[in-house]
Tab-separated table of C-alpha atoms and ligand atoms in Angstrom:
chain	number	residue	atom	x	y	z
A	275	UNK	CA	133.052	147.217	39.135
A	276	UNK	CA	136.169	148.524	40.457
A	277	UNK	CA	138.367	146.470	42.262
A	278	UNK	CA	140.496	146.920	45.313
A	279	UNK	CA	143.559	148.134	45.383
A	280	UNK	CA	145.902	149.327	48.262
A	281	UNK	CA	144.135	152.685	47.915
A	282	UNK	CA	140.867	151.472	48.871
A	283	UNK	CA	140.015	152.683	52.626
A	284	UNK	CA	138.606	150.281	55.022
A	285	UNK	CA	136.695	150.928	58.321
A	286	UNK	CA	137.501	148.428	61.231
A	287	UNK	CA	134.338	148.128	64.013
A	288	UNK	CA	135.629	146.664	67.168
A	289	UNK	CA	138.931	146.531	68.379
A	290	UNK	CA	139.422	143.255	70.500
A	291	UNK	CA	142.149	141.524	70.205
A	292	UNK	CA	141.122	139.997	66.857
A	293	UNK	CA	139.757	143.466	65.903
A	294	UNK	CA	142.825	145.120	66.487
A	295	UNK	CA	145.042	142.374	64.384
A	296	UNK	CA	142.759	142.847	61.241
A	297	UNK	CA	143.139	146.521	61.318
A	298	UNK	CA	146.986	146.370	61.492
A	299	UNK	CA	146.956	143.880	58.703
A	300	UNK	CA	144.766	146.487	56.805
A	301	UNK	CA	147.335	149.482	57.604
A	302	UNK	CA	150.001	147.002	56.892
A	303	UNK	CA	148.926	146.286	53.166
A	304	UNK	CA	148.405	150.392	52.768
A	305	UNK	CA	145.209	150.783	53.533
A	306	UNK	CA	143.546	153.716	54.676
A	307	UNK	CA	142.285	152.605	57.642
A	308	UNK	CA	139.618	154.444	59.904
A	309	UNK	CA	138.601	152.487	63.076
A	310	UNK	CA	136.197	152.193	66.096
A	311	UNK	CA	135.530	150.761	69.595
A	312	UNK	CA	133.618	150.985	72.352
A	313	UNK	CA	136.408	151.681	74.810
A	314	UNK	CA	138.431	154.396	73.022
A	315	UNK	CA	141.915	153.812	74.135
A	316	UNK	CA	142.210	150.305	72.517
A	317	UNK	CA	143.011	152.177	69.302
A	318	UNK	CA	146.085	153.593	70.670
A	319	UNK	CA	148.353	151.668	69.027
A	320	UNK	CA	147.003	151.603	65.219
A	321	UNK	CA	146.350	155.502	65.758
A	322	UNK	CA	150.259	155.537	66.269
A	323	UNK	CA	150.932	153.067	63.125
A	324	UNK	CA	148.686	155.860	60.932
A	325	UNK	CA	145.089	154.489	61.598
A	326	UNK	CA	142.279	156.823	61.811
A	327	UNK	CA	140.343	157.365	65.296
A	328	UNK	CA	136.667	158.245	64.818
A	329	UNK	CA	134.390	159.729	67.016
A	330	UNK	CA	131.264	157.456	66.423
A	331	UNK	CA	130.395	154.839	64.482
A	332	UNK	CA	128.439	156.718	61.918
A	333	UNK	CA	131.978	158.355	61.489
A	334	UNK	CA	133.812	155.530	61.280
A	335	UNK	CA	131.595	153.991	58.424
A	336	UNK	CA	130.999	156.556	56.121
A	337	UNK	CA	135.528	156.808	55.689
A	338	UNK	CA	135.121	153.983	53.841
A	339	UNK	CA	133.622	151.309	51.146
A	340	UNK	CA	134.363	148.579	53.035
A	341	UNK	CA	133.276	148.139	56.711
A	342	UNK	CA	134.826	145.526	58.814
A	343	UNK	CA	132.975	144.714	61.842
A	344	UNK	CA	134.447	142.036	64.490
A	345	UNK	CA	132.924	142.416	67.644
A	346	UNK	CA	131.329	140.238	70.352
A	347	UNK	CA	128.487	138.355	69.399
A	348	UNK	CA	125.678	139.601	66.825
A	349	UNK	CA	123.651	140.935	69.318
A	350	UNK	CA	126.429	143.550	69.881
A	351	UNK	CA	126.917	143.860	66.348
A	352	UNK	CA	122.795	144.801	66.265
A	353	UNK	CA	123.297	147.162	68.950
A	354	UNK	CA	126.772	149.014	67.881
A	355	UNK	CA	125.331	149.027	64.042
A	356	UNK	CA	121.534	149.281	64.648
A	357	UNK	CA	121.666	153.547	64.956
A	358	UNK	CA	124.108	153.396	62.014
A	359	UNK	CA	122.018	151.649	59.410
A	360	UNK	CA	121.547	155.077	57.076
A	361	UNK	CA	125.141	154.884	56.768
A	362	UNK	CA	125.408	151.487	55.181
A	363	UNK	CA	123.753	152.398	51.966
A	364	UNK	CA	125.860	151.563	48.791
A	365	UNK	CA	128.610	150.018	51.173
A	366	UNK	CA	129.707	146.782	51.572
A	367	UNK	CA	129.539	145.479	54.891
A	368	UNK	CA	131.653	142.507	56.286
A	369	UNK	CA	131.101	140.640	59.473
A	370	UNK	CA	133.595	138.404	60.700
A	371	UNK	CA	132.098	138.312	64.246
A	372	UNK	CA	131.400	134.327	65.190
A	373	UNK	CA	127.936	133.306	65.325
A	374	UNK	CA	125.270	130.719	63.987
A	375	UNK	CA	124.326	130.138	60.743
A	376	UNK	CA	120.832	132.046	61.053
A	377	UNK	CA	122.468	134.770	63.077
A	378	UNK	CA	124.122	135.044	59.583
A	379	UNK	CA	121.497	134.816	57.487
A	380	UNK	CA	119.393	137.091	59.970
A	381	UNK	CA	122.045	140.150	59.576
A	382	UNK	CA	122.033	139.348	55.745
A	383	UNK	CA	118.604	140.353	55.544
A	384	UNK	CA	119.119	143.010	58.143
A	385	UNK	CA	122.017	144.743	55.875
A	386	UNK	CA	120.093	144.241	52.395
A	387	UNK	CA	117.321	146.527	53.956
A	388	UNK	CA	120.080	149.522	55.112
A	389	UNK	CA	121.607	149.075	50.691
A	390	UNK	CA	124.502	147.403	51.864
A	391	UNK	CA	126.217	144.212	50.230
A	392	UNK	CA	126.700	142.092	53.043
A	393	UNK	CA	129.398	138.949	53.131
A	394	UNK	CA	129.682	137.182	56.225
A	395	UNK	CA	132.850	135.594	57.435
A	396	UNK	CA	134.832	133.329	59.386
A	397	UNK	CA	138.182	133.660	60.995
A	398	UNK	CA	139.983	130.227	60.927
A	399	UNK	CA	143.195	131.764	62.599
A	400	UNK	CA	143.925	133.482	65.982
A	401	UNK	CA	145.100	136.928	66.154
A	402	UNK	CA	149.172	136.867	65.844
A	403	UNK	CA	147.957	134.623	62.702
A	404	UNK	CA	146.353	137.384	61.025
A	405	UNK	CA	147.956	138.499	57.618
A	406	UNK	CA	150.400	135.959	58.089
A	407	UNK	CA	150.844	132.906	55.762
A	408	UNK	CA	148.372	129.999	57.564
A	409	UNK	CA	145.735	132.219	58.159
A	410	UNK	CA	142.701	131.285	56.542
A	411	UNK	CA	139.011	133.889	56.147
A	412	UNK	CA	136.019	132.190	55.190
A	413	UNK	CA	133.285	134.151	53.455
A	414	UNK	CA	129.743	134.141	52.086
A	415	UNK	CA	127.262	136.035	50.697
A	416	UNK	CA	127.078	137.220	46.798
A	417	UNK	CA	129.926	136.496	44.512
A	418	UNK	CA	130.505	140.137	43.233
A	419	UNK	CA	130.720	141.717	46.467
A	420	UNK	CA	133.325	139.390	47.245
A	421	UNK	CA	135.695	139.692	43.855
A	422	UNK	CA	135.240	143.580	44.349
A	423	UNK	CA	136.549	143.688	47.898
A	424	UNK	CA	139.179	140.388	47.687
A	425	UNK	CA	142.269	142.076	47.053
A	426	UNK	CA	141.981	144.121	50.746
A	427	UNK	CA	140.421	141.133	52.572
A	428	UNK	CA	143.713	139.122	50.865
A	429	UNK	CA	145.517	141.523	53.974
A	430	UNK	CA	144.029	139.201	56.331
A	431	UNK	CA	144.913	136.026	55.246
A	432	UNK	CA	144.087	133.583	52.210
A	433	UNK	CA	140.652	134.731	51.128
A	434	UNK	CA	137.704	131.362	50.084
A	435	UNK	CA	134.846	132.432	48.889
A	436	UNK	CA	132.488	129.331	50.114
A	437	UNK	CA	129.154	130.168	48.936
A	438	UNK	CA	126.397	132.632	48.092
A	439	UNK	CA	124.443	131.522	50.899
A	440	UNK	CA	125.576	134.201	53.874
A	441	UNK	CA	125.019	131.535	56.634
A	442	UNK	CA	127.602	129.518	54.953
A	443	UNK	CA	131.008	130.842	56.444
A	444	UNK	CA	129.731	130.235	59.665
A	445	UNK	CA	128.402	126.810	59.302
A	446	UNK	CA	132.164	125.663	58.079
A	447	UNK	CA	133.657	127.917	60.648
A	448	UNK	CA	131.900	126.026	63.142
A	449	UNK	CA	132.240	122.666	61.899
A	450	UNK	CA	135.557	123.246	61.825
A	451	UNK	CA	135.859	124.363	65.448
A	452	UNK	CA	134.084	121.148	66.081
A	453	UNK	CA	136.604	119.319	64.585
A	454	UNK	CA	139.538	121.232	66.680
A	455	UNK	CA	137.491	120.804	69.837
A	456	UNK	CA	137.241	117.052	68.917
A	457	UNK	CA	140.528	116.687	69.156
A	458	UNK	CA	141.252	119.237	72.300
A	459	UNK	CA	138.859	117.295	74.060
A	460	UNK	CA	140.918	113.721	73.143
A	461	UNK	CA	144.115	115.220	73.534
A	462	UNK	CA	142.728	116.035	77.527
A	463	UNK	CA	141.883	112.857	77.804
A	464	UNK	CA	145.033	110.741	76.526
A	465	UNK	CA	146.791	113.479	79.400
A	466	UNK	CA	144.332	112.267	81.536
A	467	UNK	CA	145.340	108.736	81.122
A	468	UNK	CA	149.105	109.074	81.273
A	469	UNK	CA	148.972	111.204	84.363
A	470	UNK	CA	150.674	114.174	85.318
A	471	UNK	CA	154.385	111.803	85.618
A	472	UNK	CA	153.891	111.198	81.628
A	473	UNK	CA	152.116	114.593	80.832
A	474	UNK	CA	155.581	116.172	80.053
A	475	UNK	CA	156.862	113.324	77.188
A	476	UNK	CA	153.246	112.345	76.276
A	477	UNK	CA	153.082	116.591	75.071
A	478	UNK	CA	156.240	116.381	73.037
A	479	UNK	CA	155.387	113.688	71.210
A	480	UNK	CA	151.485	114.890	70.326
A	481	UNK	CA	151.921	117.116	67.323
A	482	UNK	CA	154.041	115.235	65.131
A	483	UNK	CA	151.473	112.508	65.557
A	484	UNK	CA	148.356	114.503	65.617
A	485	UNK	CA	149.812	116.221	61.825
A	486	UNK	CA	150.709	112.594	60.711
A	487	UNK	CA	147.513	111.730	61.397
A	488	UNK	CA	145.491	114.534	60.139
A	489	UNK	CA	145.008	114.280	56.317
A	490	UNK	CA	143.402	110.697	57.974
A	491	UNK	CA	140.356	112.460	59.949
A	492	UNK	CA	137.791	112.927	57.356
A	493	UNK	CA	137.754	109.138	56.679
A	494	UNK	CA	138.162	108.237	60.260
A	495	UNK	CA	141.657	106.580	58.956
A	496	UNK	CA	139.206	103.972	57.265
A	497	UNK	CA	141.506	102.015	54.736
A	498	UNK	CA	142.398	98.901	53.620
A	499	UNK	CA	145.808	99.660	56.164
A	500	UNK	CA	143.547	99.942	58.936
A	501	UNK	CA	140.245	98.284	58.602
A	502	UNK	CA	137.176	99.192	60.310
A	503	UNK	CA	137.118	95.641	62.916
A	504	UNK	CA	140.663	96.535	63.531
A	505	UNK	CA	140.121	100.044	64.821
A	506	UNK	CA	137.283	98.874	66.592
A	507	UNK	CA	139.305	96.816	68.853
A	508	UNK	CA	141.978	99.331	69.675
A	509	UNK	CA	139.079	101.443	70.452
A	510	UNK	CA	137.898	98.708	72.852
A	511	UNK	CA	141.262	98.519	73.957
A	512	UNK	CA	141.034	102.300	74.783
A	513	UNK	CA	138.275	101.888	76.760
A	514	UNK	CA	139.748	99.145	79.001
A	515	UNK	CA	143.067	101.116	79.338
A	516	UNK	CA	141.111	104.067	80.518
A	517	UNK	CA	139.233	102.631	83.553
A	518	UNK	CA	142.471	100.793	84.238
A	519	UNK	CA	144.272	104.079	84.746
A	520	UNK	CA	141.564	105.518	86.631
A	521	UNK	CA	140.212	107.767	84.302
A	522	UNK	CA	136.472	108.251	84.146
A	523	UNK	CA	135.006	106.835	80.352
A	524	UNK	CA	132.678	109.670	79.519
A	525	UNK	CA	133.962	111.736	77.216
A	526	UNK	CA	135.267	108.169	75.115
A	527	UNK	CA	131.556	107.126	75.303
A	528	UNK	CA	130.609	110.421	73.578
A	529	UNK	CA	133.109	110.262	71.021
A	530	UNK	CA	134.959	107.082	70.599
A	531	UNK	CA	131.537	104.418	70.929
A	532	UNK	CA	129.837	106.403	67.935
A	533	UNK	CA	132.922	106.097	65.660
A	534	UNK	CA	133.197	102.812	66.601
A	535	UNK	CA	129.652	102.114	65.397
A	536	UNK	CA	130.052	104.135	62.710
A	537	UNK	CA	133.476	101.964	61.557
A	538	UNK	CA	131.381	98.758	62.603
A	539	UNK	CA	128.502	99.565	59.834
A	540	UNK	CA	130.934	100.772	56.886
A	541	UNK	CA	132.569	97.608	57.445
A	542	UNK	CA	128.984	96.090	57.536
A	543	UNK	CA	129.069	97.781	54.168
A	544	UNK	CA	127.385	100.881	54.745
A	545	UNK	CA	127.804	103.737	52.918
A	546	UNK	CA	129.509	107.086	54.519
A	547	UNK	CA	126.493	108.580	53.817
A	548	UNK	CA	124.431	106.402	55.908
A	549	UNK	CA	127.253	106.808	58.561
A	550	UNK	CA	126.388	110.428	58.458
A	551	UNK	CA	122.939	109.953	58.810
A	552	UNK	CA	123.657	108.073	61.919
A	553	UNK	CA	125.888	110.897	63.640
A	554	UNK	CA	123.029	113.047	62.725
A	555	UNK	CA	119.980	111.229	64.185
A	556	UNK	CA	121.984	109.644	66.970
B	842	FVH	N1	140.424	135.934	69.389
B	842	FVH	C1	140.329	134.758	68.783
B	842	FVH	O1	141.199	133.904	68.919
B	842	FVH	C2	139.144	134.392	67.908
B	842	FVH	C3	139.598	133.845	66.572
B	842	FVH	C4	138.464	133.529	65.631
B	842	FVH	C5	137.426	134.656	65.574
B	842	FVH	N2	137.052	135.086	66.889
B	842	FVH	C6	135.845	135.916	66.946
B	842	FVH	O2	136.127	137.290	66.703
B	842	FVH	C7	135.181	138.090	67.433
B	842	FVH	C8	135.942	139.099	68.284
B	842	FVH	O3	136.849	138.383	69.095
B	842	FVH	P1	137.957	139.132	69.946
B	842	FVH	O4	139.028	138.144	70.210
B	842	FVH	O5	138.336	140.391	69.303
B	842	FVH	O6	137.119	139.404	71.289
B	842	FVH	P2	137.366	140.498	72.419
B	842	FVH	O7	138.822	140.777	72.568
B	842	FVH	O8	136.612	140.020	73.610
B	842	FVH	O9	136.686	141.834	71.838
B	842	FVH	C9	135.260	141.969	71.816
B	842	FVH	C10	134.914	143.231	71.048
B	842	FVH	O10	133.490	143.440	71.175
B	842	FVH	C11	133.283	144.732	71.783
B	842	FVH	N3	132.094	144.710	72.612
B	842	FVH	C12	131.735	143.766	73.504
B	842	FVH	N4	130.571	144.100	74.081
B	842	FVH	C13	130.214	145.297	73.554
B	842	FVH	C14	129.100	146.179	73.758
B	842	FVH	N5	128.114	145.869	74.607
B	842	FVH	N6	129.047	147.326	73.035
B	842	FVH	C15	130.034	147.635	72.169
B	842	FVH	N7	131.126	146.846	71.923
B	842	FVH	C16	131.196	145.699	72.630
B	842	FVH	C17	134.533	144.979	72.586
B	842	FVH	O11	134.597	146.362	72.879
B	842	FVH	P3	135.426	146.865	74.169
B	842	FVH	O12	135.119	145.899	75.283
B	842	FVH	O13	136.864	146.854	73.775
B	842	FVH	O14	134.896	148.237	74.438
B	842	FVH	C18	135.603	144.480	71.616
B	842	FVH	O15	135.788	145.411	70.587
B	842	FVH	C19	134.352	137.141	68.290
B	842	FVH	O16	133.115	136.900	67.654
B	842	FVH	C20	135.193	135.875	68.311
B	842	FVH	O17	134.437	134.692	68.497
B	842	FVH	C21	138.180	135.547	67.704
């Protein structure tokens, strides 16, 4: 197996605005780079930096060993790739479009019938992050395919192999969204609560205390500092504060009530496992 090096040529599929970012960060490192979109003009720019334009997809994939799709959703991916599949054979095939895990595991089975190695991916950055230091590519899907291909997927960002399972990238890409949206949806709250007159100082002083407090989340800051009956009266406390300023409770009864259950029974001497099991069956 030969591995990449900054000689290897690499296809881009779908120039969006992440699309775009992962094929500069492919020219950027040296690589060939041959792209293609549906709406021609978006290559513009990388065709100016030294990208390749193709005419059609079929084109565009047979430039190169490795084929970088990032489009829509999988059902465009299906459509776009579906009259290409000939093409595919002995390639490897890379999809860091966002979907499910059994979209994933769907288009794994999907690409092993075209001959193509097939690693799924997901993008834990936005696009100015891409090939810059803090941006982070999940990907899944066999081990070899992976090693051979990790020194031009390194353009994009730190490279984790998470698994051999393809639906695997996606499943921590999207529990990790659901951890950021977690806390989007309490930081709209806590403005909700100060008002728009404290909106202003209440912003600058959220991210120092929101990265003080991360390395804390996966525990749900359970410690012997801050004890479960503890947190379960600030919580309370929460509560009260938010009707008192007017603001409506639901989104704290969706997310605060079950953590403070959940702190309740591990200091009832449950297990986090059987905390899990709780989040999971409701
Ligand atoms: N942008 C972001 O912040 C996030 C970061 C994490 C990963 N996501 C996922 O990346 C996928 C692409 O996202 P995007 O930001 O590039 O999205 P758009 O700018 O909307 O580009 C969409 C591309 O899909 C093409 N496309 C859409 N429909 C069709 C179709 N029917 N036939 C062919 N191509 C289609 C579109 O083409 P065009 O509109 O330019 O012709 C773009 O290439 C996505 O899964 C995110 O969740 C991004």
């Amino acid at each position: 197996m030969t591995k990449d090096n900054t000689d290897t040529p690499v296809t881009v599929v779908g120039l969006g605005a992440m699309g775009k970012a992962l094929a500069a960060a492919f020219l950027k490192a040296g690589h060939p780079t041959t792209v293609w979109n549906r709406t021609a003009g978006k290559a513009d720019d990388l065709v100016a930096n030294g990208a390749v334009q193709a005419a059609t997809v079929e084109d565009a994939i047979t430039a190169s060993p490795l084929v970088v799709v990032c489009l829509l959703d999988y059902p465009t991916l299906h459509k776009v790739l579906g009259g290409a599949a000939t093409t595919l054979t002995g390639r490897t095939l890379v999809n860091l479009t966002n979907g499910t895990p059994g979209q994933a595991r769907e288009t794994a089975t999907w690409a092993a019938g075209t001959g193509a190695d097939y690693l799924d991916g997901g993008i834990m950055a936005v696009p100015p992050m891409i090939g810059q230091p803090g941006s982070l590519v999940l990907y899944s899907g066999p081990r070899p395919a992976f090693d051979q291909h990790s020194g031009a997927l390194g353009s994009l960002g730190s490279a984790q192999h998470v698994g051999t399972d393809p639906g695997l990238a996606s499943l921590y890409d999207l529990a990790l969204l659901t951890a950021m949206y977690g806390q989007f949806a309490g930081v709209s709250h806590a403005l909700a609560m100060v008002g728009p007159e404290h909106a202003e100082a209440l912003t600058a002083l959220l991210p120092s205390w929101l990265i003080a407090t991360a390395p804390l989340s996966a525990t749900a800051g359970d410690d012997d500092d801050s004890p479960s009956d503890m947190q379960a009266v600030a919580i309370a406390n929460i509560t009260a504060a938010s009707t008192e300023q007017g603001v409506h409770p639901d989104l704290l009864r969706h997310l605060l009530i079950p953590l403070r259950d959940l702190l309740g029974a591990r200091a009832a001497g449950q297990e986090l496992d059987a905390l899990i099991d709780q989040v999971r069956t409701g």
